[in-house]
Coordinates of C-alpha atoms in Angstrom, one line a residue:
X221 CA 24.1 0.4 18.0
X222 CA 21.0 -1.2 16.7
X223 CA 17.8 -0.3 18.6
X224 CA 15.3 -3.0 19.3
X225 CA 13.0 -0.6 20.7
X226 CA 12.6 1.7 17.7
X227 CA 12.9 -1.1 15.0
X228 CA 9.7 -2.8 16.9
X229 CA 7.7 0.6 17.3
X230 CA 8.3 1.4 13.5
X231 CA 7.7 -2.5 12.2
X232 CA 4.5 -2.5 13.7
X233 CA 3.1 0.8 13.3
X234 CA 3.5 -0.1 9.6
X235 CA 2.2 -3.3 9.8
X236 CA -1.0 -2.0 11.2
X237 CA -1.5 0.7 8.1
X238 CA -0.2 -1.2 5.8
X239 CA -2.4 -4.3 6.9
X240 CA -0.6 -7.8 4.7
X241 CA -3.6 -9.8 5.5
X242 CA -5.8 -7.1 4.6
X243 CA -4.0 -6.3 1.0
X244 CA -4.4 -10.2 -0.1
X245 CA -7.9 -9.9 -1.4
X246 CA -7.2 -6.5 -2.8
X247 CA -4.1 -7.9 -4.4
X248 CA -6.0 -10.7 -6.3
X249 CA -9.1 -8.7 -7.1
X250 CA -6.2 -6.8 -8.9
X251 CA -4.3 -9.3 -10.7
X252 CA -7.3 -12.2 -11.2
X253 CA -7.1 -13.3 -14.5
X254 CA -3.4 -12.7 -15.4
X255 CA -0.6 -15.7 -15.9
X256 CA 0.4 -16.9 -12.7
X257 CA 4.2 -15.4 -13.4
X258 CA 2.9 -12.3 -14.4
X259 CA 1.3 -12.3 -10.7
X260 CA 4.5 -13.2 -9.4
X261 CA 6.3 -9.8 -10.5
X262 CA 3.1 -7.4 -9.8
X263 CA 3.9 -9.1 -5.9
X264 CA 7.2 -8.1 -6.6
X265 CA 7.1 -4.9 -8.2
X266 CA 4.4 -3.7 -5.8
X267 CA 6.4 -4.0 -3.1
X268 CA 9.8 -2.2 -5.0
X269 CA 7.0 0.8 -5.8
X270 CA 6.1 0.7 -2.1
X271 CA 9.7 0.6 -0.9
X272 CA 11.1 3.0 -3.3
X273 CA 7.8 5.6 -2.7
X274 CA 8.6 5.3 1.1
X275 CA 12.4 5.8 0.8
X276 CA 12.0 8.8 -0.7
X277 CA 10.0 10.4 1.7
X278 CA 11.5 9.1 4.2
X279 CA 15.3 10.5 3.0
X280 CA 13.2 14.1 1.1
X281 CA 9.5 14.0 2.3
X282 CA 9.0 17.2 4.5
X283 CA 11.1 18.9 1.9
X284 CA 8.9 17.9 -1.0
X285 CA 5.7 18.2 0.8
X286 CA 6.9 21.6 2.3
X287 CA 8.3 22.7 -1.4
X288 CA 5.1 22.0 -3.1
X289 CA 3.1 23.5 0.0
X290 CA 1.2 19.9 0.3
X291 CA 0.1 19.6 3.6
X292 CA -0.6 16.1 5.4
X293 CA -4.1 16.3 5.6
X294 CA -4.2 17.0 1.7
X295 CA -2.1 14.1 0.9
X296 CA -4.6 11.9 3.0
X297 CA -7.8 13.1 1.5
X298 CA -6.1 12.7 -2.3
X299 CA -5.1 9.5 -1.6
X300 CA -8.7 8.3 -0.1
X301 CA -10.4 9.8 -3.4
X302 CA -7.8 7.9 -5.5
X303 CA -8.6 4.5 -3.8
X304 CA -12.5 5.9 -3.9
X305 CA -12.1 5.4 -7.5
X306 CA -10.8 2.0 -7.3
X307 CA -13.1 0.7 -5.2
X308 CA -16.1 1.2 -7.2
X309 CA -14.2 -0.4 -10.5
X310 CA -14.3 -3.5 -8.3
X311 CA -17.5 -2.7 -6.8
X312 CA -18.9 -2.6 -10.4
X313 CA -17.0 -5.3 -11.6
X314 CA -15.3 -2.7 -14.2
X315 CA -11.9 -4.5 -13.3
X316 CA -12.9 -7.7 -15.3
X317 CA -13.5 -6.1 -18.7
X318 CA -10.7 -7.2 -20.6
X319 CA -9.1 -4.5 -22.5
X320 CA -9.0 -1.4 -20.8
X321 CA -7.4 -3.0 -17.2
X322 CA -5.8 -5.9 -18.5
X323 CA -2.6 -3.9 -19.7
X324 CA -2.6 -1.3 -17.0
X325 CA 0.3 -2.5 -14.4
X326 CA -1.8 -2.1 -11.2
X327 CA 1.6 -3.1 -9.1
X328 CA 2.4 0.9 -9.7
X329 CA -1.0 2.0 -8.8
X330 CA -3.0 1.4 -7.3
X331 CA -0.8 -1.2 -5.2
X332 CA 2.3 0.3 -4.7
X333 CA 1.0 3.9 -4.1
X334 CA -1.3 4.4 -2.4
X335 CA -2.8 1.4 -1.6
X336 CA 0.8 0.3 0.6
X337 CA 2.9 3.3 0.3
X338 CA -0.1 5.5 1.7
X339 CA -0.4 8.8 3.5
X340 CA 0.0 7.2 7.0
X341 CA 2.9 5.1 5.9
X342 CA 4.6 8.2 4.5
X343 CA 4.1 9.7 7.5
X344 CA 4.7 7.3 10.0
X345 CA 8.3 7.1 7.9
X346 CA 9.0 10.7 8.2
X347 CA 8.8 11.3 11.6
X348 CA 10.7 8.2 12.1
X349 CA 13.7 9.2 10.0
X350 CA 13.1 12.9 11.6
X351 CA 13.1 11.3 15.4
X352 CA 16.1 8.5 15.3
X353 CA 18.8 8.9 17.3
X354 CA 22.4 8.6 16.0
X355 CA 23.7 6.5 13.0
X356 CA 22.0 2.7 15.2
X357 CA 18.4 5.0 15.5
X358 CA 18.7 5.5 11.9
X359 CA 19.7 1.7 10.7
X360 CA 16.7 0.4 13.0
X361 CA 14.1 2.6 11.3
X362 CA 15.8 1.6 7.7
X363 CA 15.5 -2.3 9.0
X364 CA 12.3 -1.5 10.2
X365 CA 10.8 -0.5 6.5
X366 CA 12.8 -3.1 4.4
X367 CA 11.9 -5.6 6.9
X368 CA 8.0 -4.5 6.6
X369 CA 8.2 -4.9 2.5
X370 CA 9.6 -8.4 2.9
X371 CA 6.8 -9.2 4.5
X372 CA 4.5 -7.5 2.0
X373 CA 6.1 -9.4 -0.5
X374 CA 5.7 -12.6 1.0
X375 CA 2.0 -12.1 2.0
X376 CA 1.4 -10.7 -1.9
X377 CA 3.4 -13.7 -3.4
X378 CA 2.1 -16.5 -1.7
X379 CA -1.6 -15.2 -1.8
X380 CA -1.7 -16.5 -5.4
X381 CA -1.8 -20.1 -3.6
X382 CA -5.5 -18.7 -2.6
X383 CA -6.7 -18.2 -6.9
X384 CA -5.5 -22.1 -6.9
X385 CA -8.0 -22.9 -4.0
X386 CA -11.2 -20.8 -4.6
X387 CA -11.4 -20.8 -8.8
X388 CA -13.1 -18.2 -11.0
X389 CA -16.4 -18.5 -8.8
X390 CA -14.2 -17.1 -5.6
X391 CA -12.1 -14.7 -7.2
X392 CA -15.5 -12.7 -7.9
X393 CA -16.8 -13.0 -4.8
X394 CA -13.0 -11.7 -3.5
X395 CA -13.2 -8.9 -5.8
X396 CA -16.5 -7.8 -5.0
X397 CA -15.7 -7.9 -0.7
X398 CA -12.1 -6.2 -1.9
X399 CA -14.2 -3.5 -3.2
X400 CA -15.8 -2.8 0.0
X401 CA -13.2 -3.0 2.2
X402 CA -11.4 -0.7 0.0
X403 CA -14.4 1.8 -0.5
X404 CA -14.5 1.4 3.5
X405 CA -10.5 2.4 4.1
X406 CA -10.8 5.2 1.2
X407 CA -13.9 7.1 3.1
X408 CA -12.0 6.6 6.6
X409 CA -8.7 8.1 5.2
X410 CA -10.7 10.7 3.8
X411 CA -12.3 11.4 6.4
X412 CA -9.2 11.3 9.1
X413 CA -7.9 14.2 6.4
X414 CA -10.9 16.5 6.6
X415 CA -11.2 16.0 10.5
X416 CA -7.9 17.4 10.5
X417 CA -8.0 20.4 8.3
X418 CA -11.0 21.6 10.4
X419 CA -9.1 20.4 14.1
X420 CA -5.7 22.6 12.1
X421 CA -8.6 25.5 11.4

């Protein structure tokens, strides 16, 4: 029987990491620049990358993490230095230059991993899957996550509706506050990693 309780708990634990309103600016910081339908599939492929990312972990992850002796707080502290990098391209305004990031597919990375399939989502999943009850436990913690990536698509998709409103002048400004928000969540995950490798020591 499908659990209400569970499907909630998950739905919004992942809503808070994954943050919809907070990925908009990152999202068009990201994508400024490019056709309006190209746009349109980044939103979508981001959130397949993100779904798919999180499906496997949540079906395999402590097996793959365990097999390649990974440990949580490493994952975290990779992922912060990956986003690190990121952040100061925008920062630096390195994501406008034409060439070199125009024909990278940022819906892969850094939007799909690990920007919305990040360490805490991965986790957050696996101890789900690991903790569900029964065959309705585990269809309310799959709801849960395809329901969460609907909404990550939606948010992503219709963001563009933003590019229309604020021009070339705003996306810059966008990119530039994207950059330090980012540069903000990367420190704070890496952070959350260490703290934990020295609490686990």
């Amino acid at each position: 029987m499908f659990d209400l309780a569970v499907f909630g708990s998950l739905f919004l634990t992942l809503f808070v990491i994954m943050d919809p309103p907070g990925i908009t600016p990152i999202f068009l910081a990201l994508t400024s620049g490019r056709p309006v339908k190209v746009q349109r599939r980044m939103a979508g492929q981001a959130a397949l990358v993100a779904f798919g990312v999180i499906a496997v972990f949540g079906v395999c992850g402590q097996q793959i993490l365990d097999y390649l002796h990974v440990s949580v707080p490493a994952l975290m502290i990779s992922g912060g230095l990956l986003l690190l990098l990121i952040a100061l391209d925008l920062l630096t305004g390195k994501n406008d230059e034409p060439t070199q990031t125009k024909d990278v597919n940022v819906a892969l990375v850094p939007l799909g991993m690990p920007l919305l399939a990040g360490p805490g989502a991965i986790v957050s999943v696996i101890l789900a899957v690991q903790h569900a009850d029964g065959l309705g436990g585990q269809v309310s913690v799959w709801t849960a996550i395809a329901a969460m990536h609907v909404v990550l698509w939606l948010t992503m998709r219709y963001s563009l509706l933003i590019i229309r409103l604020i021009k070339d002048g705003g996306v810059v400004l966008v990119t530039r506050l994207a950059g330090m928000m980012l540069s903000a969540l990367a420190v704070q995950q890496i952070i959350n990693g260490v703290t934990q490798v020295v609490n686990g020591g």
